[in-house]
mmCIF file of C-alpha atoms in Angstrom:
data_model
loop_
_atom_site.group_PDB
_atom_site.id
_atom_site.type_symbol
_atom_site.label_atom_id
_atom_site.label_comp_id
_atom_site.label_asym_id
_atom_site.label_seq_id
_atom_site.Cartn_x
_atom_site.Cartn_y
_atom_site.Cartn_z
ATOM 1 C CA UNK A 1 0.091 0.154 0.134
ATOM 2 C CA UNK A 2 1.220 3.349 -0.859
ATOM 3 C CA UNK A 3 0.407 7.073 0.175
ATOM 4 C CA UNK A 4 0.045 9.814 -3.126
ATOM 5 C CA UNK A 5 0.061 13.017 -1.311
ATOM 6 C CA UNK A 6 -1.571 15.891 -3.700
ATOM 7 C CA UNK A 7 -0.165 19.181 -2.611
ATOM 8 C CA UNK A 8 -2.203 22.086 -4.168
ATOM 9 C CA UNK A 9 0.294 25.669 -4.032
ATOM 10 C CA UNK A 10 -0.957 28.865 -3.568
ATOM 11 C CA UNK A 11 -0.721 29.771 -7.559
ATOM 12 C CA UNK A 12 -2.837 26.890 -7.573
ATOM 13 C CA UNK A 13 -0.163 24.159 -9.176
ATOM 14 C CA UNK A 14 -0.130 20.621 -8.264
ATOM 15 C CA UNK A 15 2.142 18.142 -6.792
ATOM 16 C CA UNK A 16 1.336 15.422 -6.385
ATOM 17 C CA UNK A 17 3.806 12.317 -5.151
ATOM 18 C CA UNK A 18 4.017 8.605 -3.707
ATOM 19 C CA UNK A 19 5.509 6.873 -0.871
ATOM 20 C CA UNK A 20 4.765 3.861 0.371
ATOM 21 C CA UNK A 21 3.226 2.598 4.063
ATOM 22 C CA UNK A 22 1.592 -0.191 5.733
ATOM 23 C CA UNK A 23 -1.962 0.437 6.225
ATOM 24 C CA UNK A 24 -2.988 -1.551 9.824
ATOM 25 C CA UNK A 25 -6.216 -2.245 10.071
ATOM 26 C CA UNK A 26 -7.329 0.547 12.238
ATOM 27 C CA UNK A 27 -6.229 3.002 9.810
ATOM 28 C CA UNK A 28 -8.622 1.891 7.164
ATOM 29 C CA UNK A 29 -11.033 1.723 9.409
ATOM 30 C CA UNK A 30 -10.945 5.460 10.830
ATOM 31 C CA UNK A 31 -10.343 6.646 7.479
ATOM 32 C CA UNK A 32 -13.304 4.864 6.447
ATOM 33 C CA UNK A 33 -15.220 6.378 9.799
ATOM 34 C CA UNK A 34 -13.779 10.180 8.773
ATOM 35 C CA UNK A 35 -14.724 9.788 4.544
ATOM 36 C CA UNK A 36 -17.278 6.682 4.050
ATOM 37 C CA UNK A 37 -14.941 4.324 1.929
ATOM 38 C CA UNK A 38 -11.679 2.626 2.364
ATOM 39 C CA UNK A 39 -8.344 3.461 1.843
ATOM 40 C CA UNK A 40 -8.027 1.070 -0.522
ATOM 41 C CA UNK A 41 -10.325 2.609 -2.336
ATOM 42 C CA UNK A 42 -8.937 5.439 -2.663
ATOM 43 C CA UNK A 43 -6.072 4.003 -4.084
ATOM 44 C CA UNK A 44 -6.466 3.655 -7.582
ATOM 45 C CA UNK A 45 -9.031 7.183 -7.963
ATOM 46 C CA UNK A 46 -7.854 10.652 -8.187
ATOM 47 C CA UNK A 47 -11.490 11.693 -7.452
ATOM 48 C CA UNK A 48 -11.906 10.816 -4.592
ATOM 49 C CA UNK A 49 -8.465 11.774 -3.339
ATOM 50 C CA UNK A 50 -8.659 15.016 -3.855
ATOM 51 C CA UNK A 51 -11.968 14.793 -2.027
ATOM 52 C CA UNK A 52 -9.591 14.298 1.302
ATOM 53 C CA UNK A 53 -7.633 16.447 0.243
ATOM 54 C CA UNK A 54 -10.403 19.543 0.248
ATOM 55 C CA UNK A 55 -11.983 18.154 3.238
ATOM 56 C CA UNK A 56 -8.521 18.593 5.383
ATOM 57 C CA UNK A 57 -8.033 21.468 4.258
ATOM 58 C CA UNK A 58 -11.277 22.344 5.320
ATOM 59 C CA UNK A 59 -11.009 20.780 8.388
ATOM 60 C CA UNK A 60 -7.968 23.125 9.045
ATOM 61 C CA UNK A 61 -8.661 25.906 8.055
ATOM 62 C CA UNK A 62 -11.473 25.621 10.396
ATOM 63 C CA UNK A 63 -9.926 24.378 13.776
ATOM 64 C CA UNK A 64 -6.956 27.806 12.123
ATOM 65 C CA UNK A 65 -10.003 30.553 12.664
ATOM 66 C CA UNK A 66 -10.878 28.384 15.831
ATOM 67 C CA UNK A 67 -7.768 28.851 17.462
ATOM 68 C CA UNK A 68 -7.588 32.585 16.600
ATOM 69 C CA UNK A 69 -10.778 33.538 18.177
ATOM 70 C CA UNK A 70 -9.968 31.386 21.240
ATOM 71 C CA UNK A 71 -6.469 33.529 21.705
ATOM 72 C CA UNK A 72 -8.363 36.566 20.536
ATOM 73 C CA UNK A 73 -10.336 35.751 23.996
ATOM 74 C CA UNK A 74 -8.018 34.644 26.592
ATOM 75 C CA UNK A 75 -5.982 37.821 25.386
ATOM 76 C CA UNK A 76 -9.232 40.150 26.127
ATOM 77 C CA UNK A 77 -9.525 38.983 29.207
ATOM 78 C CA UNK A 78 -6.099 39.581 30.715
#
């Protein structure tokens, strides 16, 4: 099993690389719970890979916004 890494750069350029990893049963289960399909289904389907990466990016941006709000609240109460 390998890991396909898709990086979307700020100017719209996309880099795709492949990295070998061993997928455990727990990893497969967690991935399926999070995305609705398994890692092995994702391997040869670029559309699913992009969907996963877009979801990851959205969750990251959401977490960054949450951290900024909390940081702002902490500084106000000091």
